[in-house]
Amino acid sequence: MACRRLDAKCLSDLLKDIDYFLLDIDGVIWNAAGDIQGSREAVETLQTLRAVIFLSNCSCLTREEFVSNFEELGYNVKPGQIYGTAYAVASYLKDTRFRGKVYVMGTPSIGKELDKFGIKHTGIGVDKDPVGATCRPTDLTHLSLDPEVNCVIVGYDNYFNISKLQKAVNYIARGAISLATHEDLCYPTTDGLVTIDAGVLVAAVGEATGKTPILIGKPSRIILEQIRRDAHQLDPSRCCLIGDSLSTDIALAARCGMRSILVLTGQSTQKDVDGINCGDGGGDGFVPDYYIDGLGDIVTLLRQGEASG
Ligand SMILES: [Mg+2]
């Protein structure tokens, strides 16, 4: 199966079959260098044509913080349109009627979203039980484990250290539920440097415990089910997911029967598309229906379609 460049005719046909556009954010709307040119106009245009929902694996922002970032760039977006993994993991615990306390290896955004549902948590910020320089690996007396904790959430954590890892692993070894916001290993950058993401921490906890966490973000169906619940049981076959990652965005679309468009402003490149179309095993087996250079191309293609009548 090949991945075709989206053209005006394909877009016109696609619109007939689609009720919802699900848009990834990092690498589509903005990236490490700032906003991506043309994306705002494309989102404005798409919002006049179909319902638009944003779903991001980023665990560092609450729904409201996403909105603030959008507003700074001139977008008009509502909190209810945004499914980030800080919101999604809190929503998952609410949906599963979780009772207890969560140890969070993650940013304050996760704590704020848990607070909205009245879910108790600990662990966010600088660890208060750091491993001393003289502490032997076998000496865990510095760890003060909270007896109430029966769930561990691992997301991206600026204050990650060995003590936090020890706590997360020991809570899970004691029987706590293990949740991962997302498994992305790197954040897309434009300067050639590698910025690690939550997947590195999730892998560390998973290796140490031998337990696979419940994944909340893409390509897990959990985040899509939350959107379906809130959006009148939307039909995945009437959705088109636009994203920059083959292993998360396009994988979720393929698993759930959604149409998909890959953009080349983030993780994926023309080389990836060429690899898919050469059949060299590129794309981890997940093939987008179409690709475009950037989200702004949508506007150009719609104008071309109008001009050709
Ligand atoms: Mg992305």
CSV table of C-alpha atoms and ligand atoms in Angstrom, one decimal:
chain,number,residue,atom,x,y,z
A,1,MET,CA,0.0,0.0,0.0
A,2,ALA,CA,1.4,3.4,-1.0
A,3,CYS,CA,1.2,6.8,0.7
A,4,ARG,CA,0.1,9.4,-1.9
A,5,ARG,CA,0.7,13.1,-1.8
A,6,LEU,CA,-2.7,14.7,-1.1
A,7,ASP,CA,-4.0,16.7,-4.0
A,8,ALA,CA,-7.1,19.0,-4.4
A,9,LYS,CA,-9.2,16.1,-5.8
A,10,CYS,CA,-8.3,13.7,-3.0
A,11,LEU,CA,-9.0,16.4,-0.4
A,12,SER,CA,-12.4,17.1,-1.9
A,13,ASP,CA,-13.3,13.4,-1.9
A,14,LEU,CA,-11.9,13.0,1.6
A,15,LEU,CA,-14.1,15.8,2.9
A,16,LYS,CA,-17.2,14.0,1.7
A,17,ASP,CA,-16.3,11.0,4.0
A,18,ILE,CA,-15.2,13.0,7.1
A,19,ASP,CA,-17.1,14.5,10.0
A,20,TYR,CA,-14.1,15.1,12.3
A,21,PHE,CA,-10.5,16.1,11.9
A,22,LEU,CA,-8.3,14.9,14.8
A,23,LEU,CA,-5.1,17.0,14.8
A,24,ASP,CA,-1.9,16.2,16.6
A,25,ILE,CA,-0.2,19.3,18.0
A,26,ASP,CA,3.6,19.0,18.4
A,27,GLY,CA,5.1,18.8,14.9
A,28,VAL,CA,1.8,19.9,13.3
A,29,ILE,CA,0.7,23.1,15.0
A,30,TRP,CA,4.0,24.1,16.7
A,31,ASN,CA,7.4,22.6,17.3
A,32,ALA,CA,10.4,23.4,19.4
A,33,ALA,CA,11.2,26.4,17.2
A,34,GLY,CA,7.7,27.9,17.6
A,35,ASP,CA,4.5,28.0,15.5
A,36,ILE,CA,4.6,26.2,12.2
A,37,GLN,CA,3.8,28.6,9.3
A,38,GLY,CA,0.4,28.1,7.7
A,39,SER,CA,-1.0,25.9,10.4
A,40,ARG,CA,-3.2,28.6,12.0
A,41,GLU,CA,-5.0,29.5,8.8
A,42,ALA,CA,-5.4,25.8,8.0
A,43,VAL,CA,-7.0,25.1,11.5
A,44,GLU,CA,-9.3,28.1,11.0
A,45,THR,CA,-10.4,26.8,7.6
A,46,LEU,CA,-10.8,23.2,8.9
A,47,GLN,CA,-13.0,24.5,11.8
A,48,THR,CA,-15.4,26.1,9.3
A,49,LEU,CA,-15.7,22.8,7.4
A,50,ARG,CA,-15.7,20.1,10.0
A,51,ALA,CA,-15.4,19.5,13.8
A,52,VAL,CA,-11.8,19.7,14.9
A,53,ILE,CA,-10.3,17.9,17.9
A,54,PHE,CA,-6.7,18.1,19.1
A,55,LEU,CA,-5.0,15.1,20.6
A,56,SER,CA,-1.5,15.3,21.8
A,57,ASN,CA,0.8,12.9,23.7
A,58,CYS,CA,2.3,15.9,25.5
A,59,SER,CA,1.8,15.4,29.3
A,60,CYS,CA,3.3,18.7,30.3
A,61,LEU,CA,0.2,20.9,29.7
A,62,THR,CA,-3.3,20.9,31.1
A,63,ARG,CA,-6.2,21.6,28.8
A,64,GLU,CA,-6.2,25.2,29.9
A,65,GLU,CA,-2.4,25.6,29.4
A,66,PHE,CA,-2.8,24.2,25.9
A,67,VAL,CA,-5.5,26.9,25.2
A,68,SER,CA,-3.1,29.6,26.5
A,69,ASN,CA,-0.4,28.4,24.1
A,70,PHE,CA,-2.9,28.3,21.3
A,71,GLU,CA,-4.2,31.8,22.1
A,72,GLU,CA,-0.7,33.2,22.1
A,73,LEU,CA,-0.4,32.1,18.5
A,74,GLY,CA,-3.8,33.6,17.6
A,75,TYR,CA,-5.8,30.4,17.6
A,76,ASN,CA,-9.4,30.2,18.8
A,77,VAL,CA,-9.6,26.8,20.6
A,78,LYS,CA,-11.7,25.6,23.5
A,79,PRO,CA,-10.4,23.4,26.4
A,80,GLY,CA,-13.0,20.7,25.5
A,81,GLN,CA,-11.4,20.3,22.1
A,82,ILE,CA,-8.1,19.3,23.5
A,83,TYR,CA,-7.1,15.8,24.6
A,84,GLY,CA,-3.5,15.9,26.0
A,85,THR,CA,-2.2,13.0,28.1
A,86,ALA,CA,-2.3,14.9,31.4
A,87,TYR,CA,-6.0,15.3,31.0
A,88,ALA,CA,-6.4,11.8,29.5
A,89,VAL,CA,-4.7,9.9,32.3
A,90,ALA,CA,-6.7,11.7,35.0
A,91,SER,CA,-9.9,11.1,33.0
A,92,TYR,CA,-9.0,7.4,32.7
A,93,LEU,CA,-8.7,7.1,36.5
A,94,LYS,CA,-12.0,8.9,36.9
A,95,ASP,CA,-13.7,6.6,34.3
A,96,THR,CA,-12.3,3.5,36.1
A,97,ARG,CA,-13.6,4.8,39.4
A,98,PHE,CA,-10.1,4.7,40.9
A,99,ARG,CA,-9.9,4.9,44.7
A,100,GLY,CA,-6.6,5.6,46.4
A,101,LYS,CA,-3.6,7.8,45.8
A,102,VAL,CA,-1.3,8.2,42.8
A,103,TYR,CA,2.4,8.5,42.7
A,104,VAL,CA,3.2,10.9,39.8
A,105,MET,CA,6.5,10.9,38.1
A,106,GLY,CA,5.5,13.8,35.9
A,107,THR,CA,4.9,17.6,35.7
A,108,PRO,CA,2.4,19.7,37.7
A,109,SER,CA,0.0,19.5,34.7
A,110,ILE,CA,-0.9,15.9,35.7
A,111,GLY,CA,-1.5,17.0,39.3
A,112,LYS,CA,-3.8,19.8,38.2
A,113,GLU,CA,-5.8,17.5,36.0
A,114,LEU,CA,-6.0,14.9,38.9
A,115,ASP,CA,-7.1,17.7,41.2
A,116,LYS,CA,-10.1,18.4,39.0
A,117,PHE,CA,-11.4,14.9,39.6
A,118,GLY,CA,-10.5,15.0,43.3
A,119,ILE,CA,-7.9,12.3,42.9
A,120,LYS,CA,-5.1,12.3,45.6
A,121,HIS,CA,-1.5,12.3,44.4
A,122,THR,CA,2.1,12.8,45.5
A,123,GLY,CA,5.5,13.0,44.0
A,124,ILE,CA,5.4,16.0,41.7
A,125,GLY,CA,8.3,18.3,41.8
A,126,VAL,CA,11.7,18.0,43.4
A,127,ASP,CA,12.0,14.7,45.3
A,128,LYS,CA,12.3,15.3,49.0
A,129,ASP,CA,14.3,12.0,49.6
A,130,PRO,CA,17.3,12.4,47.3
A,131,VAL,CA,19.8,9.6,47.1
A,132,GLY,CA,22.9,10.9,48.9
A,133,ALA,CA,26.3,10.7,47.3
A,134,THR,CA,27.3,8.1,49.8
A,135,CYS,CA,24.1,6.0,49.6
A,136,ARG,CA,24.8,2.5,48.4
A,137,PRO,CA,22.5,1.1,45.7
A,138,THR,CA,21.2,-1.5,48.2
A,139,ASP,CA,20.4,1.1,50.8
A,140,LEU,CA,16.8,2.2,50.3
A,141,THR,CA,16.3,3.5,53.9
A,142,HIS,CA,16.1,7.1,52.5
A,143,LEU,CA,12.9,6.2,50.6
A,144,SER,CA,9.7,7.2,52.4
A,145,LEU,CA,7.0,5.1,50.6
A,146,ASP,CA,3.5,6.3,51.1
A,147,PRO,CA,1.3,3.4,52.2
A,148,GLU,CA,-1.8,5.0,50.5
A,149,VAL,CA,-0.3,4.8,47.0
A,150,ASN,CA,-1.8,2.2,44.7
A,151,CYS,CA,-1.2,3.7,41.3
A,152,VAL,CA,1.9,5.1,39.5
A,153,ILE,CA,1.7,7.5,36.6
A,154,VAL,CA,4.8,8.0,34.5
A,155,GLY,CA,5.0,11.0,32.2
A,156,TYR,CA,7.7,13.5,31.3
A,157,ASP,CA,9.4,14.7,34.5
A,158,ASN,CA,11.9,17.5,34.6
A,159,TYR,CA,12.9,16.4,38.1
A,160,PHE,CA,13.4,12.8,37.3
A,161,ASN,CA,16.1,11.1,39.4
A,162,ILE,CA,17.1,7.8,40.9
A,163,SER,CA,15.1,8.3,44.0
A,164,LYS,CA,11.9,8.8,42.0
A,165,LEU,CA,12.6,5.8,39.9
A,166,GLN,CA,13.2,3.7,43.0
A,167,LYS,CA,9.8,4.9,44.4
A,168,ALA,CA,7.9,4.2,41.2
A,169,VAL,CA,9.4,0.8,40.8
A,170,ASN,CA,8.7,-0.2,44.5
A,171,TYR,CA,5.1,1.0,44.4
A,172,ILE,CA,4.5,-1.1,41.3
A,173,ALA,CA,6.4,-4.1,42.9
A,174,ARG,CA,4.0,-3.7,45.8
A,175,GLY,CA,1.0,-4.0,43.4
A,176,ALA,CA,0.2,-0.4,42.3
A,177,ILE,CA,-1.4,0.0,38.9
A,178,SER,CA,1.2,1.2,36.3
A,179,LEU,CA,0.1,3.9,33.9
A,180,ALA,CA,2.1,5.6,31.2
A,181,THR,CA,1.0,8.9,29.7
A,182,HIS,CA,2.9,8.2,26.4
A,183,GLU,CA,5.9,6.3,25.1
A,184,ASP,CA,7.4,8.8,22.7
A,185,LEU,CA,11.2,8.6,23.2
A,186,CYS,CA,12.1,12.0,21.8
A,187,TYR,CA,10.5,15.4,21.2
A,188,PRO,CA,10.8,16.7,17.6
A,189,THR,CA,13.5,19.4,17.5
A,190,THR,CA,14.8,21.5,14.6
A,191,ASP,CA,18.4,22.0,15.7
A,192,GLY,CA,19.6,18.4,15.4
A,193,LEU,CA,19.7,17.9,19.2
A,194,VAL,CA,17.9,15.0,20.8
A,195,THR,CA,15.3,16.0,23.5
A,196,ILE,CA,14.2,12.9,25.4
A,197,ASP,CA,10.6,12.4,26.3
A,198,ALA,CA,8.5,10.3,28.7
A,199,GLY,CA,9.1,7.1,26.8
A,200,VAL,CA,12.7,6.9,28.2
A,201,LEU,CA,11.3,7.1,31.8
A,202,VAL,CA,8.5,4.7,31.0
A,203,ALA,CA,11.0,2.2,29.6
A,204,ALA,CA,13.2,2.5,32.7
A,205,VAL,CA,10.2,1.7,35.0
A,206,GLY,CA,9.0,-1.1,32.7
A,207,GLU,CA,12.5,-2.7,32.6
A,208,ALA,CA,12.9,-2.6,36.3
A,209,THR,CA,9.4,-3.9,37.2
A,210,GLY,CA,9.0,-6.3,34.2
A,211,LYS,CA,5.5,-5.0,33.9
A,212,THR,CA,4.0,-3.3,30.9
A,213,PRO,CA,2.1,-0.2,31.9
A,214,ILE,CA,-1.3,0.7,30.6
A,215,LEU,CA,-0.6,3.2,27.9
A,216,ILE,CA,-3.0,6.2,27.7
A,217,GLY,CA,-1.7,8.3,24.8
A,218,LYS,CA,-1.5,7.5,21.1
A,219,PRO,CA,-1.4,4.8,19.7
A,220,SER,CA,-3.5,3.5,22.6
A,221,ARG,CA,-7.2,3.3,21.9
A,222,ILE,CA,-7.9,4.7,25.4
A,223,ILE,CA,-7.5,8.4,24.3
A,224,LEU,CA,-9.7,7.8,21.3
A,225,GLU,CA,-12.4,6.2,23.4
A,226,GLN,CA,-12.4,9.3,25.6
A,227,ILE,CA,-13.0,11.4,22.5
A,228,ARG,CA,-15.7,9.1,21.3
A,229,ARG,CA,-17.5,9.2,24.7
A,230,ASP,CA,-17.5,13.0,24.7
A,231,ALA,CA,-18.3,13.5,21.0
A,232,HIS,CA,-21.5,11.5,20.6
A,233,GLN,CA,-19.8,8.2,19.8
A,234,LEU,CA,-18.1,9.5,16.8
A,235,ASP,CA,-17.5,6.9,14.1
A,236,PRO,CA,-13.7,6.4,13.6
A,237,SER,CA,-14.4,5.6,9.9
A,238,ARG,CA,-15.7,9.2,9.6
A,239,CYS,CA,-12.5,10.7,11.1
A,240,CYS,CA,-9.2,11.8,9.6
A,241,LEU,CA,-6.2,12.0,11.9
A,242,ILE,CA,-3.4,14.5,10.8
A,243,GLY,CA,-0.1,14.0,12.5
A,244,ASP,CA,3.7,13.9,12.2
A,245,SER,CA,4.5,10.5,13.8
A,246,LEU,CA,4.1,7.2,12.1
A,247,SER,CA,4.4,5.2,15.3
A,248,THR,CA,1.8,7.2,17.3
A,249,ASP,CA,-0.5,9.2,15.0
A,250,ILE,CA,-0.6,7.0,11.9
A,251,ALA,CA,-0.5,3.8,14.1
A,252,LEU,CA,-3.6,4.9,16.0
A,253,ALA,CA,-5.4,5.8,12.8
A,254,ALA,CA,-4.6,2.4,11.3
A,255,ARG,CA,-5.6,0.5,14.4
A,256,CYS,CA,-9.0,2.2,14.7
A,257,GLY,CA,-10.0,2.5,11.0
A,258,MET,CA,-9.5,6.2,10.7
A,259,ARG,CA,-8.2,8.0,7.6
A,260,SER,CA,-4.8,9.6,8.0
A,261,ILE,CA,-2.6,12.4,6.7
A,262,LEU,CA,1.1,12.5,7.5
A,263,VAL,CA,2.7,16.0,7.7
A,264,LEU,CA,6.4,16.5,7.3
A,265,THR,CA,6.9,19.4,9.7
A,266,GLY,CA,7.8,17.2,12.7
A,267,GLN,CA,9.2,13.7,13.2
A,268,SER,CA,8.7,12.3,9.7
A,269,THR,CA,10.5,13.3,6.6
A,270,GLN,CA,10.2,12.8,2.8
A,271,LYS,CA,12.7,10.0,3.3
A,272,ASP,CA,10.2,8.1,5.5
A,273,VAL,CA,7.5,8.5,2.9
A,274,ASP,CA,9.9,7.3,0.2
A,275,GLY,CA,10.8,4.4,2.4
A,276,ILE,CA,7.2,3.4,2.8
A,277,ASN,CA,6.5,3.7,-0.9
A,278,CYS,CA,9.7,1.6,-1.8
A,279,GLY,CA,8.3,-1.1,0.5
A,280,ASP,CA,11.5,-1.2,2.6
A,281,GLY,CA,9.6,-1.7,5.8
A,282,GLY,CA,9.4,2.0,6.6
A,283,GLY,CA,6.7,3.4,8.8
A,284,ASP,CA,6.7,0.4,11.2
A,285,GLY,CA,4.1,-1.1,8.9
A,286,PHE,CA,1.7,1.9,9.4
A,287,VAL,CA,0.9,3.6,6.1
A,288,PRO,CA,-0.8,7.0,6.0
A,289,ASP,CA,-3.4,7.4,3.3
A,290,TYR,CA,-1.8,10.7,2.3
A,291,TYR,CA,1.0,13.0,3.1
A,292,ILE,CA,1.5,16.8,2.8
A,293,ASP,CA,4.5,19.0,3.5
A,294,GLY,CA,2.7,20.9,6.2
A,295,LEU,CA,-0.8,21.6,7.5
A,296,GLY,CA,-0.9,24.9,5.6
A,297,ASP,CA,-1.0,22.9,2.3
A,298,ILE,CA,-4.7,22.1,3.2
A,299,VAL,CA,-5.6,25.8,2.5
A,300,THR,CA,-3.7,25.8,-0.8
A,301,LEU,CA,-5.4,22.6,-1.9
A,302,LEU,CA,-8.8,23.8,-1.0
A,303,ARG,CA,-8.2,27.0,-3.1
A,304,GLN,CA,-7.0,24.9,-6.0
A,305,GLY,CA,-10.2,22.8,-5.7
A,306,GLU,CA,-12.4,25.9,-5.7
A,307,ALA,CA,-10.5,27.4,-8.7
A,308,SER,CA,-11.0,24.2,-10.8
A,309,GLY,CA,-14.7,24.2,-9.9
B,1,MG,MG,3.5,15.1,16.9
